[in-house]
Amino acid sequence: MERIRSGRDGRPTFSFEFSPPRDEVGEAQLWRTVRILEQLQPAFVSMTYGAGGSTRDRTVRITGQLATETTLLPVAHLTAVSHSAEQLRSVIGAYADAGIRNVLALRGDPPGDPLGEWQQHPDGLEHASDLVRLVRSLGDFTVGVAAFPEGHHRSPDLDHDARHFVNKLRAGAEYSITQMFFRAEDYLGLRDRVVRLDPEQGEKPIVPGIMPITSLRSVKRMAELSGKEVPPEVVQRLERAAGTGEVEDKDAVRREGVAIAAELSQRLIDEGVPCLHFYTLNFSRATLEVLTELGMVQPKQG
Ligand SMILES: Cc1cc2nc3c(=O)[nH]c(=O)nc-3n(C[C@H](O)[C@H](O)[C@H](O)COP(=O)(O)OP(=O)(O)OC[C@H]3O[C@@H](n4cnc5c(N)ncnc54)[C@H](O)[C@@H]3O)c2cc1C
């Protein structure tokens, strides 16, 4: 996708990830965040694809609204979970009808237990690479895929993981977005493995996914989401910020979480990444704070 590399003066671009809201209150919150972050002119925004029929319908509707009612370029996530190939074709058709031409093709996780054994739908697809091929076969779509700097939780080792990742790129994906991570070395290691395996595919941008931690509680949640523990040195910094008193210093934890995300982002910028992708959780504040810390947006006046 051209927009990923459209940063000027050696600065990377940035992008934001949103999730389908569960109800009207959540939808109002999402739109507030969208309108704030829209002003920063991100390269693209992405909308995750959730489990369950009603969430899925809302996902398609809201992603379509992002395409028609905002200045943003939406990337629609799509997973193979619980879908036959026929149903997947129909969702891709609905995205196309809504004016969406960018799809992040994912296998997805088993419903109910993200870290459990993968169950392919009897008439469905087995790997994300199959979905890349399906989306590409249905029209003029730009397709991205997921990347895992620490390895996917089901991959036996990093080389196995990188081989299958390269296969997704060879299937026709033009770029990838990574799982959240906290050590720049993990990202750089993946980038090097891809270049070693296939220099041509190594030209395709791997966009690092950044998640600012804003509370000690979310440390545990992150491990549940990604299947990887937050590194101990990061947890220690947050715990030190929380203090030793009876009441946790929540503001200090938040500031430290933003500082950690900004330091990681700066290191990645120094290493030449073309774009930074922020997991916003449908809120704008932490992302804005990191971008301000990096000097990529102006601090809010007043
Ligand atoms: C940026 C990003 C966005 C995401 N968005 C969503 C979302 O919107 N909704 C959602 O439900 N989940 C989402 N996920 C989670 C993702 O669906 C899970 O992590 C899932 O377990 C892996 O998906 P994948 O597309 O990487 O699968 P795959 O690429 O199919 O890989 C899954 C596992 O199978 C292995 N593998 C792949 N091909 C082969 C092969 N040919 N032979 C043997 N092994 C193989 C891989 O090495 C890996 O271990 C996202 C993840 C990321 C990083």
Short mmCIF file of C-alpha atoms and ligand atoms in Angstrom, two decimals:
data_model
loop_
_atom_site.label_atom_id
_atom_site.label_comp_id
_atom_site.label_asym_id
_atom_site.label_seq_id
_atom_site.Cartn_x
_atom_site.Cartn_y
_atom_site.Cartn_z
CA MET A 1 0.00 0.00 0.00
CA GLU A 2 1.54 3.25 -1.19
CA ARG A 3 0.31 5.26 1.79
CA ILE A 4 2.45 3.32 4.25
CA ARG A 5 5.59 4.80 2.71
CA SER A 6 4.24 8.31 2.25
CA GLY A 7 6.07 9.88 5.22
CA ARG A 8 8.06 13.01 4.45
CA ASP A 9 11.57 14.11 5.46
CA GLY A 10 12.52 10.65 6.66
CA ARG A 11 9.61 10.55 9.12
CA PRO A 12 7.41 7.45 9.14
CA THR A 13 3.66 7.57 8.68
CA PHE A 14 1.32 6.24 11.37
CA SER A 15 -1.94 4.33 11.44
CA PHE A 16 -4.57 3.38 14.00
CA GLU A 17 -6.48 0.22 14.82
CA PHE A 18 -10.09 0.25 16.01
CA SER A 19 -12.43 -2.54 17.09
CA PRO A 20 -16.14 -2.99 16.41
CA PRO A 21 -18.10 -1.49 19.31
CA ARG A 22 -20.45 -3.78 21.25
CA ASP A 23 -23.31 -1.29 21.64
CA GLU A 24 -24.43 2.27 20.96
CA VAL A 25 -22.39 3.72 23.83
CA GLY A 26 -19.29 2.03 22.43
CA GLU A 27 -20.12 3.24 18.95
CA ALA A 28 -20.41 6.85 20.16
CA GLN A 29 -17.00 6.48 21.88
CA LEU A 30 -15.48 5.06 18.70
CA TRP A 31 -16.74 7.96 16.58
CA ARG A 32 -15.38 10.52 19.08
CA THR A 33 -11.97 8.84 18.79
CA VAL A 34 -12.21 8.61 15.00
CA ARG A 35 -12.97 12.33 14.68
CA ILE A 36 -10.02 13.29 16.93
CA LEU A 37 -7.52 10.99 15.23
CA GLU A 38 -8.78 11.80 11.72
CA GLN A 39 -7.29 15.29 12.12
CA LEU A 40 -3.81 13.74 12.32
CA GLN A 41 -4.18 12.37 8.76
CA PRO A 42 -3.03 8.79 9.40
CA ALA A 43 -1.87 6.68 6.46
CA PHE A 44 -4.78 4.30 7.15
CA VAL A 45 -7.03 3.03 9.92
CA SER A 46 -7.93 -0.61 10.43
CA MET A 47 -11.04 -2.22 11.88
CA THR A 48 -10.76 -5.63 13.52
CA TYR A 49 -13.13 -8.47 12.68
CA GLY A 50 -14.88 -9.87 15.74
CA ALA A 51 -16.63 -13.11 16.51
CA GLY A 52 -20.42 -13.37 16.33
CA GLY A 53 -22.95 -12.38 13.66
CA SER A 54 -24.19 -9.03 15.00
CA THR A 55 -20.66 -7.73 15.71
CA ARG A 56 -19.67 -8.79 12.21
CA ASP A 57 -22.58 -6.95 10.61
CA ARG A 58 -21.71 -3.84 12.63
CA THR A 59 -18.05 -4.20 11.60
CA VAL A 60 -18.94 -4.18 7.91
CA ARG A 61 -21.33 -1.24 8.37
CA ILE A 62 -18.91 0.92 10.38
CA THR A 63 -15.94 0.14 8.13
CA GLY A 64 -18.11 1.21 5.19
CA GLN A 65 -18.97 4.44 7.02
CA LEU A 66 -15.28 5.10 7.59
CA ALA A 67 -14.83 4.82 3.82
CA THR A 68 -17.75 7.09 2.87
CA GLU A 69 -18.16 9.54 5.77
CA THR A 70 -14.55 10.34 6.72
CA THR A 71 -11.33 11.28 4.98
CA LEU A 72 -9.72 8.08 6.29
CA LEU A 73 -8.54 5.05 4.32
CA PRO A 74 -10.05 2.01 6.07
CA VAL A 75 -8.46 -1.42 6.07
CA ALA A 76 -11.01 -4.14 6.88
CA HIS A 77 -9.72 -7.13 8.86
CA LEU A 78 -11.24 -10.46 7.83
CA THR A 79 -10.81 -13.86 9.50
CA ALA A 80 -11.54 -17.39 8.31
CA VAL A 81 -13.09 -18.33 11.69
CA SER A 82 -16.43 -20.21 11.46
CA HIS A 83 -16.89 -19.21 7.82
CA SER A 84 -17.22 -21.38 4.74
CA ALA A 85 -15.40 -20.14 1.66
CA GLU A 86 -18.81 -19.13 0.29
CA GLN A 87 -19.54 -16.96 3.36
CA LEU A 88 -16.10 -15.40 3.08
CA ARG A 89 -16.81 -14.50 -0.55
CA SER A 90 -20.04 -12.87 0.56
CA VAL A 91 -18.32 -10.75 3.29
CA ILE A 92 -15.65 -9.70 0.79
CA GLY A 93 -18.46 -8.72 -1.59
CA ALA A 94 -20.11 -6.67 1.18
CA TYR A 95 -16.81 -4.88 1.80
CA ALA A 96 -16.44 -4.17 -1.91
CA ASP A 97 -20.02 -2.83 -2.06
CA ALA A 98 -19.17 -0.53 0.86
CA GLY A 99 -16.26 0.90 -1.13
CA ILE A 100 -13.51 -0.94 0.74
CA ARG A 101 -10.50 -2.08 -1.26
CA ASN A 102 -8.06 -2.85 1.54
CA VAL A 103 -8.30 -6.10 3.49
CA LEU A 104 -6.09 -7.56 6.24
CA ALA A 105 -6.39 -11.32 5.69
CA LEU A 106 -6.18 -13.37 8.89
CA ARG A 107 -6.82 -16.92 9.93
CA GLY A 108 -8.29 -15.84 13.29
CA ASP A 109 -8.44 -17.81 16.54
CA PRO A 110 -10.84 -20.46 17.82
CA PRO A 111 -13.91 -18.74 19.29
CA GLY A 112 -13.94 -18.79 23.10
CA ASP A 113 -10.29 -19.76 23.49
CA PRO A 114 -7.89 -17.59 21.49
CA LEU A 115 -4.92 -19.77 22.47
CA GLY A 116 -6.70 -23.09 21.80
CA GLU A 117 -6.42 -25.58 18.94
CA TRP A 118 -7.44 -24.15 15.54
CA GLN A 119 -10.62 -25.69 14.05
CA GLN A 120 -11.04 -25.18 10.34
CA HIS A 121 -14.64 -24.78 9.09
CA PRO A 122 -15.48 -27.97 7.09
CA ASP A 123 -15.96 -25.87 3.94
CA GLY A 124 -13.58 -23.13 5.00
CA LEU A 125 -9.94 -22.19 4.78
CA GLU A 126 -7.01 -23.48 6.81
CA HIS A 127 -4.39 -20.76 6.68
CA ALA A 128 -4.29 -17.00 6.24
CA SER A 129 -2.37 -17.56 2.99
CA ASP A 130 -5.52 -19.27 1.57
CA LEU A 131 -7.55 -16.18 2.46
CA VAL A 132 -4.97 -13.90 0.82
CA ARG A 133 -5.43 -15.88 -2.41
CA LEU A 134 -9.23 -15.84 -2.11
CA VAL A 135 -9.43 -12.06 -1.56
CA ARG A 136 -6.99 -11.41 -4.42
CA SER A 137 -9.03 -13.66 -6.73
CA LEU A 138 -12.21 -11.64 -6.11
CA GLY A 139 -11.16 -8.23 -7.31
CA ASP A 140 -8.76 -5.37 -7.15
CA PHE A 141 -7.97 -5.57 -3.42
CA THR A 142 -4.80 -4.58 -1.61
CA VAL A 143 -4.16 -7.29 0.96
CA GLY A 144 -2.11 -7.20 4.16
CA VAL A 145 -1.36 -9.97 6.69
CA ALA A 146 -0.35 -10.40 10.34
CA ALA A 147 3.27 -10.74 11.48
CA PHE A 148 4.60 -11.96 14.82
CA PRO A 149 7.97 -10.57 15.97
CA GLU A 150 8.10 -13.06 18.88
CA GLY A 151 6.64 -15.85 16.74
CA HIS A 152 2.99 -16.93 16.61
CA HIS A 153 2.02 -18.80 19.78
CA ARG A 154 1.45 -22.00 17.73
CA SER A 155 4.73 -21.84 15.83
CA PRO A 156 7.36 -24.29 17.14
CA ASP A 157 10.22 -21.86 16.45
CA LEU A 158 11.00 -18.51 14.84
CA ASP A 159 12.31 -20.01 11.57
CA HIS A 160 9.13 -22.06 11.06
CA ASP A 161 7.11 -18.92 11.80
CA ALA A 162 9.10 -16.80 9.33
CA ARG A 163 8.77 -19.43 6.56
CA HIS A 164 4.98 -19.40 6.79
CA PHE A 165 4.95 -15.63 7.07
CA VAL A 166 6.96 -15.37 3.83
CA ASN A 167 4.46 -17.77 2.19
CA LYS A 168 1.65 -15.32 3.02
CA LEU A 169 3.58 -12.53 1.35
CA ARG A 170 4.27 -14.76 -1.69
CA ALA A 171 0.52 -15.54 -1.86
CA GLY A 172 -0.01 -11.87 -2.71
CA ALA A 173 0.04 -9.82 0.51
CA GLU A 174 1.68 -6.44 -0.05
CA TYR A 175 2.49 -5.56 3.55
CA SER A 176 2.06 -6.81 7.10
CA ILE A 177 1.17 -5.43 10.52
CA THR A 178 2.73 -6.96 13.61
CA GLN A 179 1.32 -8.22 16.84
CA MET A 180 2.15 -5.85 19.73
CA PHE A 181 5.67 -6.30 21.08
CA PHE A 182 8.02 -4.44 23.43
CA ARG A 183 11.57 -5.26 22.34
CA ALA A 184 12.80 -3.67 19.12
CA GLU A 185 15.19 -6.64 18.68
CA ASP A 186 12.24 -8.99 18.16
CA TYR A 187 10.97 -6.84 15.28
CA LEU A 188 14.44 -6.44 13.77
CA GLY A 189 15.04 -10.20 14.05
CA LEU A 190 11.86 -10.93 12.07
CA ARG A 191 12.77 -8.36 9.44
CA ASP A 192 16.22 -9.94 9.03
CA ARG A 193 14.81 -13.49 8.80
CA VAL A 194 12.41 -12.45 6.04
CA VAL A 195 15.18 -10.76 4.03
CA ARG A 196 17.37 -13.88 4.43
CA LEU A 197 14.57 -16.22 3.32
CA ASP A 198 13.40 -14.13 0.36
CA PRO A 199 14.98 -10.74 -0.40
CA GLU A 200 12.12 -9.82 -2.75
CA GLN A 201 9.46 -10.37 -0.08
CA GLY A 202 11.77 -8.59 2.37
CA GLU A 203 11.09 -5.38 0.42
CA LYS A 204 7.47 -5.40 1.61
CA PRO A 205 6.82 -3.19 4.64
CA ILE A 206 6.38 -4.84 8.05
CA VAL A 207 4.45 -2.24 10.04
CA PRO A 208 5.18 -2.51 13.78
CA GLY A 209 2.13 -2.63 16.07
CA ILE A 210 2.52 -0.41 19.15
CA MET A 211 0.35 -0.73 22.24
CA PRO A 212 0.89 1.86 24.97
CA ILE A 213 0.24 0.22 28.37
CA THR A 214 -1.89 2.54 30.49
CA SER A 215 -2.47 0.44 33.61
CA LEU A 216 -0.96 -2.51 35.50
CA ARG A 217 -4.25 -4.36 34.98
CA SER A 218 -3.81 -4.26 31.21
CA VAL A 219 -0.43 -6.05 31.43
CA LYS A 220 -2.25 -9.31 32.21
CA ARG A 221 -4.88 -8.65 29.54
CA MET A 222 -2.16 -8.17 26.93
CA ALA A 223 -0.67 -11.58 27.62
CA GLU A 224 -4.14 -13.09 27.22
CA LEU A 225 -4.64 -11.29 23.93
CA SER A 226 -1.28 -12.04 22.36
CA GLY A 227 -0.25 -15.32 23.97
CA LYS A 228 3.06 -13.70 24.94
CA GLU A 229 4.08 -12.29 28.30
CA VAL A 230 5.00 -8.61 28.58
CA PRO A 231 8.82 -8.67 29.12
CA PRO A 232 9.86 -8.51 32.81
CA GLU A 233 11.90 -5.31 32.36
CA VAL A 234 8.75 -3.54 31.09
CA VAL A 235 6.61 -4.89 33.95
CA GLN A 236 9.32 -3.79 36.45
CA ARG A 237 9.31 -0.23 35.10
CA LEU A 238 5.53 -0.04 35.42
CA GLU A 239 5.57 -1.52 38.92
CA ARG A 240 8.25 0.95 40.02
CA ALA A 241 6.07 3.77 38.68
CA ALA A 242 3.08 2.39 40.59
CA GLY A 243 5.04 2.98 43.81
CA THR A 244 5.18 1.04 47.04
CA GLY A 245 2.29 2.79 48.77
CA GLU A 246 -1.05 1.13 49.41
CA VAL A 247 -2.66 3.05 46.56
CA GLU A 248 -1.21 2.49 43.07
CA ASP A 249 -0.05 5.73 41.42
CA LYS A 250 -2.15 5.27 38.29
CA ASP A 251 -1.04 8.52 36.64
CA ALA A 252 2.62 7.58 37.03
CA VAL A 253 1.96 4.10 35.56
CA ARG A 254 0.25 5.69 32.59
CA ARG A 255 3.11 8.17 32.04
CA GLU A 256 5.64 5.32 32.19
CA GLY A 257 3.56 3.23 29.76
CA VAL A 258 3.51 6.12 27.29
CA ALA A 259 7.27 6.65 27.77
CA ILE A 260 7.95 2.94 27.10
CA ALA A 261 5.87 3.04 23.88
CA ALA A 262 7.56 6.26 22.76
CA GLU A 263 11.07 4.84 23.40
CA LEU A 264 10.23 1.70 21.40
CA SER A 265 8.73 3.80 18.59
CA GLN A 266 11.80 6.07 18.45
CA ARG A 267 14.15 3.07 18.26
CA LEU A 268 12.05 1.67 15.40
CA ILE A 269 12.07 5.05 13.61
CA ASP A 270 15.87 5.07 13.95
CA GLU A 271 15.86 1.61 12.34
CA GLY A 272 13.92 2.98 9.36
CA VAL A 273 10.38 1.61 9.81
CA PRO A 274 8.02 3.19 7.26
CA CYS A 275 4.96 3.39 9.51
CA LEU A 276 3.90 2.92 13.15
CA HIS A 277 0.54 1.20 13.79
CA PHE A 278 -1.14 2.06 17.10
CA TYR A 279 -3.56 -0.24 18.89
CA THR A 280 -5.97 2.42 20.16
CA LEU A 281 -8.61 0.25 21.88
CA ASN A 282 -10.99 2.92 20.51
CA PHE A 283 -9.48 5.67 22.68
CA SER A 284 -7.29 8.49 21.42
CA ARG A 285 -5.44 9.78 24.50
CA ALA A 286 -2.53 7.35 24.92
CA THR A 287 -1.82 7.30 21.17
CA LEU A 288 -1.86 11.10 21.05
CA GLU A 289 0.53 11.22 24.00
CA VAL A 290 3.01 8.87 22.31
CA LEU A 291 2.86 10.79 19.02
CA THR A 292 3.34 14.07 20.91
CA GLU A 293 6.33 12.60 22.77
CA LEU A 294 7.81 11.63 19.39
CA GLY A 295 7.26 15.15 18.03
CA MET A 296 5.00 13.74 15.31
CA VAL A 297 2.00 15.85 16.34
CA GLN A 298 1.80 19.19 18.13
CA PRO A 299 0.79 19.13 21.82
CA LYS A 300 -2.80 20.24 22.43
CA GLN A 301 -3.06 23.92 23.40
CA GLY A 302 -4.81 25.02 26.62
C1 LIG B 1 -2.15 -7.10 13.12
C2 LIG B 1 -3.08 -8.18 13.59
C3 LIG B 1 -4.44 -8.04 13.43
C4 LIG B 1 -5.33 -9.02 13.87
N1 LIG B 1 -6.67 -8.82 13.71
C5 LIG B 1 -7.54 -9.78 14.10
C6 LIG B 1 -8.95 -9.60 13.91
O1 LIG B 1 -9.40 -8.58 13.38
N2 LIG B 1 -9.79 -10.57 14.33
C7 LIG B 1 -9.31 -11.74 14.91
O2 LIG B 1 -10.12 -12.61 15.29
N3 LIG B 1 -7.97 -11.95 15.10
C8 LIG B 1 -7.09 -11.00 14.71
N4 LIG B 1 -5.73 -11.19 14.88
C9 LIG B 1 -5.26 -12.42 15.54
C10 LIG B 1 -4.94 -13.54 14.52
O3 LIG B 1 -6.12 -13.92 13.84
C11 LIG B 1 -4.38 -14.72 15.31
O4 LIG B 1 -3.14 -14.38 15.87
C12 LIG B 1 -4.29 -16.05 14.61
O5 LIG B 1 -3.94 -17.06 15.58
C13 LIG B 1 -3.21 -16.13 13.52
O6 LIG B 1 -3.65 -15.52 12.41
P1 LIG B 1 -2.71 -15.48 11.09
O7 LIG B 1 -3.48 -14.72 10.11
O8 LIG B 1 -1.34 -15.06 11.41
O9 LIG B 1 -2.70 -17.05 10.72
P2 LIG B 1 -1.73 -17.92 9.83
O10 LIG B 1 -0.83 -17.10 8.99
O11 LIG B 1 -2.57 -18.93 9.13
O12 LIG B 1 -0.80 -18.64 10.91
C14 LIG B 1 -1.34 -19.36 12.03
C15 LIG B 1 -0.32 -20.43 12.47
O13 LIG B 1 -0.23 -21.44 11.47
C16 LIG B 1 1.10 -21.54 10.97
N5 LIG B 1 1.01 -21.81 9.53
C17 LIG B 1 0.66 -20.93 8.55
N6 LIG B 1 0.65 -21.54 7.35
C18 LIG B 1 1.02 -22.83 7.57
C19 LIG B 1 1.19 -23.97 6.72
N7 LIG B 1 1.01 -23.91 5.41
N8 LIG B 1 1.55 -25.15 7.31
C20 LIG B 1 1.73 -25.23 8.65
N9 LIG B 1 1.59 -24.17 9.50
C21 LIG B 1 1.23 -23.00 8.97
C22 LIG B 1 1.76 -20.22 11.30
O14 LIG B 1 3.17 -20.33 11.40
C23 LIG B 1 1.11 -19.90 12.65
O15 LIG B 1 1.72 -20.60 13.69
C24 LIG B 1 -4.82 -10.21 14.48
C25 LIG B 1 -3.43 -10.36 14.65
C26 LIG B 1 -2.56 -9.36 14.21
C27 LIG B 1 -1.09 -9.52 14.41
#
